[in-house]
Short mmCIF file of C-alpha atoms in Angstrom, two decimals:
data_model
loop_
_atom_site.label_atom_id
_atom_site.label_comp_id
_atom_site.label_asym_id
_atom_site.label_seq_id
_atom_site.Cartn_x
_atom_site.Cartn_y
_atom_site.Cartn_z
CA UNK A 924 12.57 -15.99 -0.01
CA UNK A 925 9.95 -13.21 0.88
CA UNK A 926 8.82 -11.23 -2.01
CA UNK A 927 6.50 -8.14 -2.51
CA UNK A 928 6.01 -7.32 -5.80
CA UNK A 929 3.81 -3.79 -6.23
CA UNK A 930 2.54 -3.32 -9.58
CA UNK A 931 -0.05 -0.56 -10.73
CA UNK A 932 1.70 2.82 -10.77
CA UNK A 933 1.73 5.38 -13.57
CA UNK A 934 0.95 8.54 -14.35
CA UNK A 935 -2.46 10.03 -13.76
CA UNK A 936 -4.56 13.40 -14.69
CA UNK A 937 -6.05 14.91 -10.90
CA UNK A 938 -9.33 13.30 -10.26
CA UNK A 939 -8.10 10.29 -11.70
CA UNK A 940 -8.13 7.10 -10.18
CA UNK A 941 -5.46 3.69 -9.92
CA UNK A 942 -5.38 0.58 -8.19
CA UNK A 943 -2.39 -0.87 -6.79
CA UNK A 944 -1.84 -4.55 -6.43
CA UNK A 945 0.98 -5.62 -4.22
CA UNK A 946 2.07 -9.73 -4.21
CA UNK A 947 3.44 -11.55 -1.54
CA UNK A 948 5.03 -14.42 -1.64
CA UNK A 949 7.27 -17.03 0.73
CA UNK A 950 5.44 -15.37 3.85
CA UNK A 951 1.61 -16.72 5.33
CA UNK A 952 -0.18 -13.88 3.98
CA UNK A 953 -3.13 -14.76 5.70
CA UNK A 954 -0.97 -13.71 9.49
CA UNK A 955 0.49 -10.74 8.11
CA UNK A 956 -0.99 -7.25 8.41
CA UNK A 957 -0.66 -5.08 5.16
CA UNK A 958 0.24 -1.60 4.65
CA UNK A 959 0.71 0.63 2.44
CA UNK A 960 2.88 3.40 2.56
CA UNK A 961 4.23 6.34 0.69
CA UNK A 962 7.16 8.93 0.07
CA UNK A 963 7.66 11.75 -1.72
CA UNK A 964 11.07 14.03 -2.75
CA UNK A 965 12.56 15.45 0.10
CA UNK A 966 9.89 13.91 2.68
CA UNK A 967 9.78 11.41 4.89
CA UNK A 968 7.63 7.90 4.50
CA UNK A 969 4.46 7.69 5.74
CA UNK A 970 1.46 5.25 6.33
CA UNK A 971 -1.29 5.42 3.73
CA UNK A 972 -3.36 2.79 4.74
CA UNK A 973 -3.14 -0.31 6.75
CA UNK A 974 -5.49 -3.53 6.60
CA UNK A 975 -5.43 -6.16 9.50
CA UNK A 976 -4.98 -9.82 9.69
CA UNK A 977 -8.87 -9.71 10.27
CA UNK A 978 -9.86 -6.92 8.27
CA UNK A 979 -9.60 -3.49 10.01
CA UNK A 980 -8.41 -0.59 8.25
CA UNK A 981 -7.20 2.45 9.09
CA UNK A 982 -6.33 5.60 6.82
CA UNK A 983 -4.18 8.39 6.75
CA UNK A 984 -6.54 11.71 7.20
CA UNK A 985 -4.71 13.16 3.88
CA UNK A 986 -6.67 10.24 1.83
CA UNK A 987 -9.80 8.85 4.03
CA UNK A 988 -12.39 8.64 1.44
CA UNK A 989 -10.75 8.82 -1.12
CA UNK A 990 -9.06 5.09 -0.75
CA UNK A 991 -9.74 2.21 -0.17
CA UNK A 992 -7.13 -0.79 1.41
CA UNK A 993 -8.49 -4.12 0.51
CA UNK A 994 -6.66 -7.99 0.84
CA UNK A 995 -7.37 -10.78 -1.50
CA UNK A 996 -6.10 -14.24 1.48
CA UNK A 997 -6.83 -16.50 -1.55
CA UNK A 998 -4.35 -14.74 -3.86
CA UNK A 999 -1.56 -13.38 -1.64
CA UNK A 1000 -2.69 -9.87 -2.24
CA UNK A 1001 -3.03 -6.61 -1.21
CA UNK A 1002 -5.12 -3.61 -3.25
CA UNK A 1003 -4.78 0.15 -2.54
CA UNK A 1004 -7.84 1.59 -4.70
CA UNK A 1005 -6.89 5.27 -5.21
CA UNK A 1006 -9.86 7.60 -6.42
CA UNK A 1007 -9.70 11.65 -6.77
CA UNK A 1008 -6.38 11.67 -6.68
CA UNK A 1009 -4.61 15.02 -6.19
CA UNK A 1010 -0.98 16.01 -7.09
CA UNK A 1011 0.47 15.70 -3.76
CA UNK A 1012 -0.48 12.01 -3.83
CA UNK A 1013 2.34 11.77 -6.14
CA UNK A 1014 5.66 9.72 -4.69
CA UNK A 1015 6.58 6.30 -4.63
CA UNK A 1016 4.22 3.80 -2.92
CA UNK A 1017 5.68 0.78 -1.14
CA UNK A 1018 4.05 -2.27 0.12
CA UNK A 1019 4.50 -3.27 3.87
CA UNK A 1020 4.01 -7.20 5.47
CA UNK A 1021 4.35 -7.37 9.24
CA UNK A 1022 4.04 -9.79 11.93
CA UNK A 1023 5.57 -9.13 15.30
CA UNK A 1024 9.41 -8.74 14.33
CA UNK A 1025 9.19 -9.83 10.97
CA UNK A 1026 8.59 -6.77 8.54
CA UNK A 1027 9.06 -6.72 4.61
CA UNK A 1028 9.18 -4.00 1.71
CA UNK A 1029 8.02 -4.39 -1.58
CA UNK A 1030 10.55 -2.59 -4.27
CA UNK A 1031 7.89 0.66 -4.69
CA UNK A 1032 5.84 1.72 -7.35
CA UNK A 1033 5.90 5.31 -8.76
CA UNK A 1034 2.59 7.43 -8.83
CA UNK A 1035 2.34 10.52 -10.06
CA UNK A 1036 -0.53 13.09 -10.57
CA UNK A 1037 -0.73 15.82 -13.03
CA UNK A 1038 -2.31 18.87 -12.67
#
């Protein structure tokens, strides 16, 4: 059974920073690339930042920066490092695996920033 578990979320002052950790299991994490995406009330979900297989990352403008995507092969994880964060970073945060057809969702992790 695939699981990703997100943990990390809570509420933050602007400027502040978190890290999210997201934990796969039941999948080769080491074949999967890792995303991380977001959504907010009333909008749609979008890509935050995405980490290859090998490495690459690429960033949505909104937060390029600002964070950071990171992957831990050893321990099955994922990191989003979130620094100066702003109140329209706030939403829930979901954790993406994908490898050709096969594509997973963590459960989501609420951030929100305060003003």
């Amino acid at each position: 059974q695939v699981q990703l578990v997100e943990s990390g979320g809570g509420l933050v002052q602007s400027g502040g920073s978190l890290r999210l950790s997201c934990a796969a299991s039941g999948i080769i994490f080491n074949v999967y690339a890792m995303g991380w995406y977001r959504q907010a009330p009333g909008k749609e979900r979008e890509l935050v930042a995405a980490i290859t297989r090998d490495g690459s990352t690429r960033y949505a403008d909104s937060v390029k920066g600002r964070f950071t995507i990171s992957r831990d092969n050893a321990k099955n994880t994922v990191y989003l490092q979130m620094n100066s964060l702003k109140p329209e970073d706030t939403a829930v945060y979901y954790c993406n695996a994908n490898y050709f057809v096969y594509d997973y969702w963590g459960q989501g992790t609420q951030v929100t920033v305060s003003s």
